[in-house]
Short mmCIF file of C-alpha atoms in Angstrom, two decimals:
data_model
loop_
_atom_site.label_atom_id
_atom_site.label_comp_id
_atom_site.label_asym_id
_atom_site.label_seq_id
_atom_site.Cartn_x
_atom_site.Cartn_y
_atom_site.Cartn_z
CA UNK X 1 33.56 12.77 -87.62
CA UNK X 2 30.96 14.71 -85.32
CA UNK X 3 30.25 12.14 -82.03
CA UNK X 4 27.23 10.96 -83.41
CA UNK X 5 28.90 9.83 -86.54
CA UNK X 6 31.81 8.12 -84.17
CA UNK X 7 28.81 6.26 -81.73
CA UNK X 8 27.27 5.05 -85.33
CA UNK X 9 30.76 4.13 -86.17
CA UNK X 10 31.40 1.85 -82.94
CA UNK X 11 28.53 0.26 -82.73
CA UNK X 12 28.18 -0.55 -86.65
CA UNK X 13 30.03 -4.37 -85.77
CA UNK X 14 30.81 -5.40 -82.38
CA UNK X 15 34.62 -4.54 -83.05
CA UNK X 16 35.24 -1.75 -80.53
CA UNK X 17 31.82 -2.68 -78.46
CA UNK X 18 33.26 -6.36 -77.25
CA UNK X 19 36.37 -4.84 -75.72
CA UNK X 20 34.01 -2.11 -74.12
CA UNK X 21 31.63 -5.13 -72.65
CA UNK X 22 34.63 -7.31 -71.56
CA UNK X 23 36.55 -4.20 -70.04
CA UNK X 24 33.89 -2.88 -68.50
CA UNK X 25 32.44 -5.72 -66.70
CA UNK X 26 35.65 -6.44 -65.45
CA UNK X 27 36.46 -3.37 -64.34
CA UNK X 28 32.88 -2.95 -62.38
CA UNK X 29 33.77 -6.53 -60.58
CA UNK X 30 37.48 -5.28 -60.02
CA UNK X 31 36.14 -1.56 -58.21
CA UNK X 32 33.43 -3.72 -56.05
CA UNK X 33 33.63 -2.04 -52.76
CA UNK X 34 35.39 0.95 -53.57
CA UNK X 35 34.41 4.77 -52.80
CA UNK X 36 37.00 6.19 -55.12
CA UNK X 37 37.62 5.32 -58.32
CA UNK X 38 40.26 6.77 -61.34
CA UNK X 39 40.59 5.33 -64.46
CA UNK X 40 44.12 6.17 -66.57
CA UNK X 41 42.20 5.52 -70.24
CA UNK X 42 44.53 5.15 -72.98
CA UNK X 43 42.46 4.44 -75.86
CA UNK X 44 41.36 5.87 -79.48
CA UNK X 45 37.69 5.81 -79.31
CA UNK X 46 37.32 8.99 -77.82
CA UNK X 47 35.77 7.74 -74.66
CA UNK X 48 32.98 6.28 -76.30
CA UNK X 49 33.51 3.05 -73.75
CA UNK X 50 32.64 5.12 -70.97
CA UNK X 51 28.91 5.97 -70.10
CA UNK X 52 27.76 2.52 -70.08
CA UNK X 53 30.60 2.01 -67.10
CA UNK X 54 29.03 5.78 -65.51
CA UNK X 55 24.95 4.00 -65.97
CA UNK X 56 26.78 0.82 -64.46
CA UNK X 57 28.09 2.42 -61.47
CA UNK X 58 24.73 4.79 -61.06
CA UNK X 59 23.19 1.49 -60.43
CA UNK X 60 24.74 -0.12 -57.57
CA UNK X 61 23.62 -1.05 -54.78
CA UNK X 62 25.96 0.66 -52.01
CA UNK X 63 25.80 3.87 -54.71
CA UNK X 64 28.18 5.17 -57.28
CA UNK X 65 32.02 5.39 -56.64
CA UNK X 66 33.50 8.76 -57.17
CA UNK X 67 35.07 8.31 -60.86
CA UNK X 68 38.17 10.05 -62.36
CA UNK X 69 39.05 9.58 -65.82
CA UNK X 70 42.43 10.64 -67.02
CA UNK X 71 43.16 11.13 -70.84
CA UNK X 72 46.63 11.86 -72.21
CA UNK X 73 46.90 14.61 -74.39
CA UNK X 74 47.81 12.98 -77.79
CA UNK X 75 46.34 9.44 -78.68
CA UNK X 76 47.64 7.88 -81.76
CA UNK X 77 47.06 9.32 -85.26
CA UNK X 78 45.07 6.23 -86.26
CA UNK X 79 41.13 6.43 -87.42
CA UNK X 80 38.80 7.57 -85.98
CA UNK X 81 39.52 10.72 -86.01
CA UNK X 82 36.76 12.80 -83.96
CA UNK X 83 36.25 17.02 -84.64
CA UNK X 84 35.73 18.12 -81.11
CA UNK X 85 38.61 18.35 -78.51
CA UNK X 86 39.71 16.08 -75.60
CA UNK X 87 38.21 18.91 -73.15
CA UNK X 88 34.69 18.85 -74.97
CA UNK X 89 34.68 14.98 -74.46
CA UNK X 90 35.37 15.38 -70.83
CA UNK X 91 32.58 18.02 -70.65
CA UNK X 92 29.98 15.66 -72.08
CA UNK X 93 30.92 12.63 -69.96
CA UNK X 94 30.56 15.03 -67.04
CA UNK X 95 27.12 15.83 -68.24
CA UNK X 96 26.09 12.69 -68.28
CA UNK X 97 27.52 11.58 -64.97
CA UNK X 98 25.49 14.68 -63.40
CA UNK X 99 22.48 12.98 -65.09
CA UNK X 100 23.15 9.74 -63.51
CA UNK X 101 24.02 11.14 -60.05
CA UNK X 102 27.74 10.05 -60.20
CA UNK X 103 30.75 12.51 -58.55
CA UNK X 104 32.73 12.89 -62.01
CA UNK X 105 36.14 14.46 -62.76
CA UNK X 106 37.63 14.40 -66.38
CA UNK X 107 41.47 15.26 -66.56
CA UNK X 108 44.29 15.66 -69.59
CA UNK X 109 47.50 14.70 -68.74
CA UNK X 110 50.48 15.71 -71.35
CA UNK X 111 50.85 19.20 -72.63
CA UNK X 112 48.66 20.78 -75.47
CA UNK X 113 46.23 19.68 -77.62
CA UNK X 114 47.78 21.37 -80.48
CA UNK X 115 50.37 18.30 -80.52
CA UNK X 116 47.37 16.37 -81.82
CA UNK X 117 47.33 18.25 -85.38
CA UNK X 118 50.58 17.75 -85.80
CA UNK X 119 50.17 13.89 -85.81
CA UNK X 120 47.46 13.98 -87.73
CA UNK X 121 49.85 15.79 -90.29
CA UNK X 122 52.15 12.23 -90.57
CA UNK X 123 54.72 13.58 -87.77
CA UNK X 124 54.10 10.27 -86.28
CA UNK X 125 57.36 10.84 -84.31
CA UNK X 126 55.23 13.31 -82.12
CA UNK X 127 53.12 10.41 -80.20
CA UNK X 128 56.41 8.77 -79.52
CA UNK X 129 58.28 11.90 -78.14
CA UNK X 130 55.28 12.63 -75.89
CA UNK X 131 54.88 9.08 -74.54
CA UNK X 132 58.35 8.60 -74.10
CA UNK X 133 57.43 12.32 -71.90
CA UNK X 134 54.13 10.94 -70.53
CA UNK X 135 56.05 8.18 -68.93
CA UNK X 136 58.85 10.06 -67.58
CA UNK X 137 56.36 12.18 -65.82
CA UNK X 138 54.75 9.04 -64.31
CA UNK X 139 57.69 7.77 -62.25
CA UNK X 140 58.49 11.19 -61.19
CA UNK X 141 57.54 11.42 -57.32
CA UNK X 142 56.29 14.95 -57.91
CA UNK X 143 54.08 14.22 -61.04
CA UNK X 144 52.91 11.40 -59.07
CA UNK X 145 51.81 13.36 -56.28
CA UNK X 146 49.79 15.81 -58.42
CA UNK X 147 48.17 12.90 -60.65
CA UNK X 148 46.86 10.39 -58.35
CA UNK X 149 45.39 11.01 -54.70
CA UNK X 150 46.15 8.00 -51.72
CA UNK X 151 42.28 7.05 -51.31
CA UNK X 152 41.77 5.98 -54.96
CA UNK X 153 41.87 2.93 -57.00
CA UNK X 154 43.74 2.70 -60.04
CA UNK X 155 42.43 1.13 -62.89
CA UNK X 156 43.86 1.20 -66.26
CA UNK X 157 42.42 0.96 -69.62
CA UNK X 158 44.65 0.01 -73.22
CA UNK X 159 42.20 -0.41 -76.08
CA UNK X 160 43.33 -0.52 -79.42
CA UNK X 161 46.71 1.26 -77.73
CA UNK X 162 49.95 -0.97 -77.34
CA UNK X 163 50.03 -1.59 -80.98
CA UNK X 164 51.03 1.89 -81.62
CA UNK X 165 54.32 1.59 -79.50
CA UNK X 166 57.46 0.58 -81.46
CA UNK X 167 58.55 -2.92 -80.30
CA UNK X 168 59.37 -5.10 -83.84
CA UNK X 169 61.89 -7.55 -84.08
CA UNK X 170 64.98 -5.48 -84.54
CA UNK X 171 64.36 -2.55 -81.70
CA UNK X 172 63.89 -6.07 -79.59
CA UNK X 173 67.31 -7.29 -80.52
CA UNK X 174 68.90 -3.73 -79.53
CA UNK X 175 67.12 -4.09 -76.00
CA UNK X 176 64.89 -1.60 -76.39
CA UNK X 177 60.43 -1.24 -76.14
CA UNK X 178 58.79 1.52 -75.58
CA UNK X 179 56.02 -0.54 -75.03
CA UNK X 180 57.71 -2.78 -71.93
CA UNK X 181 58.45 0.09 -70.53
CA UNK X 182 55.23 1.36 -70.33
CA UNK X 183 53.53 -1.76 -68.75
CA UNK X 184 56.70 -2.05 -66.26
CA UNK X 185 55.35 1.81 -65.56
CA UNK X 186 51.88 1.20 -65.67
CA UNK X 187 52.81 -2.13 -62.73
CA UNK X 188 54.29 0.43 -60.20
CA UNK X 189 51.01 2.42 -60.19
CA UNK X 190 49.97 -0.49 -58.08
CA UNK X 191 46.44 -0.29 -60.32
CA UNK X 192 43.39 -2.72 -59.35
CA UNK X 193 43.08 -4.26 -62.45
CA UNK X 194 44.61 -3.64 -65.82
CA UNK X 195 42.27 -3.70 -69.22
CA UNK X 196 44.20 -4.80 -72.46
CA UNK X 197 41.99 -5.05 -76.09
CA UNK X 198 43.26 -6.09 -79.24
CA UNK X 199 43.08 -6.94 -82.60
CA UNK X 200 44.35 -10.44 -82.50
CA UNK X 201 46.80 -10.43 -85.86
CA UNK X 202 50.70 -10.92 -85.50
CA UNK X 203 51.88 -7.29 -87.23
CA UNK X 204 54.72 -6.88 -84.79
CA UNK X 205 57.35 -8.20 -87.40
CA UNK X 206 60.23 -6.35 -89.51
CA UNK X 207 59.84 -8.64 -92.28
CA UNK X 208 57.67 -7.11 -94.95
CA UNK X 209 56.87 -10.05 -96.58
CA UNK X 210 55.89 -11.55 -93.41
CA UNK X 211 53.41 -8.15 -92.72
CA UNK X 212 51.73 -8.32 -96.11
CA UNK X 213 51.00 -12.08 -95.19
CA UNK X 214 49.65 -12.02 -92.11
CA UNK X 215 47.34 -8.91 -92.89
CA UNK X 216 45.85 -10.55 -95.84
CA UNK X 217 45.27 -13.51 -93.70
CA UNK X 218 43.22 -11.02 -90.78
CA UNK X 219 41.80 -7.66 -92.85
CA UNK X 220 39.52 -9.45 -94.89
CA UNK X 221 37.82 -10.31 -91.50
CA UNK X 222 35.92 -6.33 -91.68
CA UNK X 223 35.19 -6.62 -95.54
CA UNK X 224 33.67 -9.84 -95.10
CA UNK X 225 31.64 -8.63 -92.10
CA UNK X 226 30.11 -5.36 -93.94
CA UNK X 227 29.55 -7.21 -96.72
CA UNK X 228 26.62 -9.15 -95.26
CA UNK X 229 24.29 -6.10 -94.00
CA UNK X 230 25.33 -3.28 -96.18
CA UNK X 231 25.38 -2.42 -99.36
CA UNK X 232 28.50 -1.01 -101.24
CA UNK X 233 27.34 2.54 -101.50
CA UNK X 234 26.73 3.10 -97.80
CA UNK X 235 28.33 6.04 -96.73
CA UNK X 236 29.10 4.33 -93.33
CA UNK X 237 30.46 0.97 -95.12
CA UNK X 238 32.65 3.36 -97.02
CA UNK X 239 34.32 5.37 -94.01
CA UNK X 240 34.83 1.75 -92.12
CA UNK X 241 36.45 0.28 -95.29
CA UNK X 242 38.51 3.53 -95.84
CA UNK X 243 39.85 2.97 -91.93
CA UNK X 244 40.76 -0.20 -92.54
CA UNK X 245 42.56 0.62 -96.12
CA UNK X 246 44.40 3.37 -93.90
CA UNK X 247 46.02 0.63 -91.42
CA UNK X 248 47.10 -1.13 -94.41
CA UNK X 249 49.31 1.16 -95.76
CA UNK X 250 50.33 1.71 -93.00
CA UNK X 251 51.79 -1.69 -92.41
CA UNK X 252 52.69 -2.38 -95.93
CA UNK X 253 53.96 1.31 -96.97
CA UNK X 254 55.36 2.57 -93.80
CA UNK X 255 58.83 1.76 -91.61
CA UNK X 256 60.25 3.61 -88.55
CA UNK X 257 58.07 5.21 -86.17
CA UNK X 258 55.74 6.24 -89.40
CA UNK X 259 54.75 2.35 -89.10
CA UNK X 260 52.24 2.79 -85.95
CA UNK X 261 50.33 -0.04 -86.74
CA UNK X 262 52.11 -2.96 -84.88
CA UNK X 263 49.53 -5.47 -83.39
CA UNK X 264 50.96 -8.68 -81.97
CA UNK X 265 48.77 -11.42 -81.65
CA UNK X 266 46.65 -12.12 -77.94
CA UNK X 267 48.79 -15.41 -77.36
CA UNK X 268 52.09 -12.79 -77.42
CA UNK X 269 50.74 -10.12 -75.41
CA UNK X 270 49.87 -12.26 -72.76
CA UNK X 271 53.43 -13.52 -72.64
CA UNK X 272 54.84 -10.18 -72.54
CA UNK X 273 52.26 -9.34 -69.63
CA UNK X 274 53.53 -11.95 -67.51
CA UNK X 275 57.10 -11.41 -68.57
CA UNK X 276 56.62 -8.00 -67.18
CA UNK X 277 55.01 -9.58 -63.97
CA UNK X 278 51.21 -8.70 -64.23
CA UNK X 279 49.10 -12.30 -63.03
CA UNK X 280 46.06 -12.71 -65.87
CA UNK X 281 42.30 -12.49 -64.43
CA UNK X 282 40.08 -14.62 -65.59
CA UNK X 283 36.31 -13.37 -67.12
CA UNK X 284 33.67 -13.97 -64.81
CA UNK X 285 30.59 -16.32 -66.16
CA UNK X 286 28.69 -12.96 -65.62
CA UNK X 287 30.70 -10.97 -68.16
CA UNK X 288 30.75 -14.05 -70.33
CA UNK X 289 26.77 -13.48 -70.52
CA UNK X 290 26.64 -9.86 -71.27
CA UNK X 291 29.14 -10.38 -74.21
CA UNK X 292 26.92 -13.05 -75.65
CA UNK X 293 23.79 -10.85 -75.42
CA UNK X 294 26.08 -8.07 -76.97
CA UNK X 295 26.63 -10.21 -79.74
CA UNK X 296 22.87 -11.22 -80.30
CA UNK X 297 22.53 -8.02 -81.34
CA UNK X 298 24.67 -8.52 -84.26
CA UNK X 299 24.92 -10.71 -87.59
CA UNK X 300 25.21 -14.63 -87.05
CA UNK X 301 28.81 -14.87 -87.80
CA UNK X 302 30.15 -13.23 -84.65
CA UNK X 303 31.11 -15.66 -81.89
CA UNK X 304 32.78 -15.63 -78.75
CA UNK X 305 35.19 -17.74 -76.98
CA UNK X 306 37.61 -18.29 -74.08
CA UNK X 307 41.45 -18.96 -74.93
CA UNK X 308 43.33 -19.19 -71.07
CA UNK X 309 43.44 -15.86 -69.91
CA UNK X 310 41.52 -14.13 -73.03
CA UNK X 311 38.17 -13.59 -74.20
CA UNK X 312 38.07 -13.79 -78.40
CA UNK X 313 35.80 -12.16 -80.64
CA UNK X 314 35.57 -14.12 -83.60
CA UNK X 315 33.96 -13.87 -86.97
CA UNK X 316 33.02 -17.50 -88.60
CA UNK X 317 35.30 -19.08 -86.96
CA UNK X 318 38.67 -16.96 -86.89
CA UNK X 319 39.81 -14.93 -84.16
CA UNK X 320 39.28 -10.84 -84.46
CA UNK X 321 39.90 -9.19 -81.03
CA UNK X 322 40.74 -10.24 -77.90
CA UNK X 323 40.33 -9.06 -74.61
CA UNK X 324 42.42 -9.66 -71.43
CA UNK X 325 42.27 -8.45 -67.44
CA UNK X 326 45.25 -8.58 -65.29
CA UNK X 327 46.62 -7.59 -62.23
CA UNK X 328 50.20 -6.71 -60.66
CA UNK X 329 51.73 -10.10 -59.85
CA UNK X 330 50.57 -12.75 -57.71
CA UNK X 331 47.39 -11.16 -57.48
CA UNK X 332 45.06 -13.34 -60.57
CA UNK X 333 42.54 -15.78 -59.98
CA UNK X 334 42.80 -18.96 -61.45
#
């Protein structure tokens, strides 16, 4: 899709624009202060989270931080897919920081773009080889020196991007996760604050019987929700539904590291976070309120509410996404 058709997409139900709100507001409280700013992103919406953050920071008081954004080079191959390249991105964030009179640097980390098609072309083993790379090169003192500069702050962003690490039952057992190593990397960066979004569903599992249950009892969450604005022949009600028909076969037809969609639920993330060592922040009231007015904006069935550390989109009633700050231990607020 071109990036008009992927800000349509986002913004068509609040599913990607609550963990944008939450992360964002937390992130602006977390950087308060700070002249130097770079944010490790590892998400799949193309950085569409980030010029609200950029408009945020134009506005503040003491003046705009200077604000690095670093991309890897792959993201998962999971919808949506976008038809421009990681470096045009970067180019029109820049843009738009030089509009709002905010020092800007975009950066790719990882190799070439070209890795990208092949994902897209099911080698799904290709994400894992280059993460399992990715974080080899970020414990390396020489890597390290080249990435990251001793007058920043760290901050690092996960949206929609754990779930795509395998960590089910039986890699646990054998005493292996990609994705605990990654945090356990991600802690000795030191960062400011650490940005984790969801979906809130329980996919982690090895049992298929178990998979096909619990995503029947969380998919028809995004039916339900189109359903009540637009009508079955929308072309953008089609694409949304087609997404979410793609993670179900994936997590019905798929094992292995084909089988990228592996969402645990908010309650087990949290536990792993703390397992790992990171202390949970909790949302201020002020980030409370801008998810609320974000919400206004959208049919009456989306809610909001606070579980211990998390913030929980919810749709009637039952929990959708959730959203969760933290920082290296010892370091939350209560």
């Amino acid at each position: 899709m071109t990036v008009t058709e992927l800000a349509g997409y986002v913004d068509l139900i609040p599913w990607h624009t609550f963990g944008f709100c939450a992360s964002n507001s937390a992130i602006f409280k977390a950087i308060r202060g700070c002249s130097k700013v770079h944010v490790l992103d590892f998400s799949v919406t193309h950085c569409v989270q980030w010029p609200t953050l950029i408009d945020a920071l134009a506005k503040r008081p003491e003046g705009p931080p200077s604000l690095r954004i670093t991309v890897p080079s792959v993201r998962p191959p999971v919808p949506p897919f976008l038809n421009v390249s990681c470096e045009e991105v970067g180019q029109r964030l820049s843009n738009f920081a030089r509009f709002r009179d905010v020092e800007f640097e975009f950066n790719i980390i990882g190799g070439d773009n070209n890795n990208i098609a092949l994902c897209r072309n099911s080698m799904y083993d290709t994400f894992h080889r280059y993460f399992e790379s990715l974080l080899t090169s970020l414990v390396d003192p020489h890597q390290l020196s080249s990435l990251f500069r001793d007058d920043e702050v760290i901050v690092v962003n996960c949206q929609n991007w754990l779930r795509s690490m395998p960590d089910d039952d039986e890699e646990q057992s054998a005493g292996s996760s990609l994705r605990d190593d990654f945090l356990h990397t991600i802690m000795g960066l030191n960062p400011a604050i650490v940005v984790v979004v969801d979906e809130d569903a329980d996919l982690n599992v090895s049992s298929l019987t178990t998979r096909i249950t619990n995503c029947f009892n969380y998919l028809w969450i995004p039916f339900d929700a189109l359903e009540t604005f637009l009508p079955k022949d929308s072309a953008q009600r089609i694409e949304y539904e087609s997404d979410v028909g793609h993670k179900i076969e994936n997590v019905i037809s798929h094992e292995g590291c084909q089988r990228m969609e592996r969402l645990e639920s908010g309650a087990k993330l949290c536990q792993r976070m703390k397992n790992v060592g990171f202390s949970g922040v909790m949302f201020c009231e002020e980030t409370v309120k801008e998810v609320k007015s974000l919400l206004d904006e959208h049919a009456s069935g989306w809610g909001m509410k606070r579980d211990e550390e998390m913030l929980v989109l919810t749709w009637k009633g039952h929990n959708s996404v959730f959203a969760t700050a933290w920082v290296p231990g010892g370091l939350g607020e209560n």
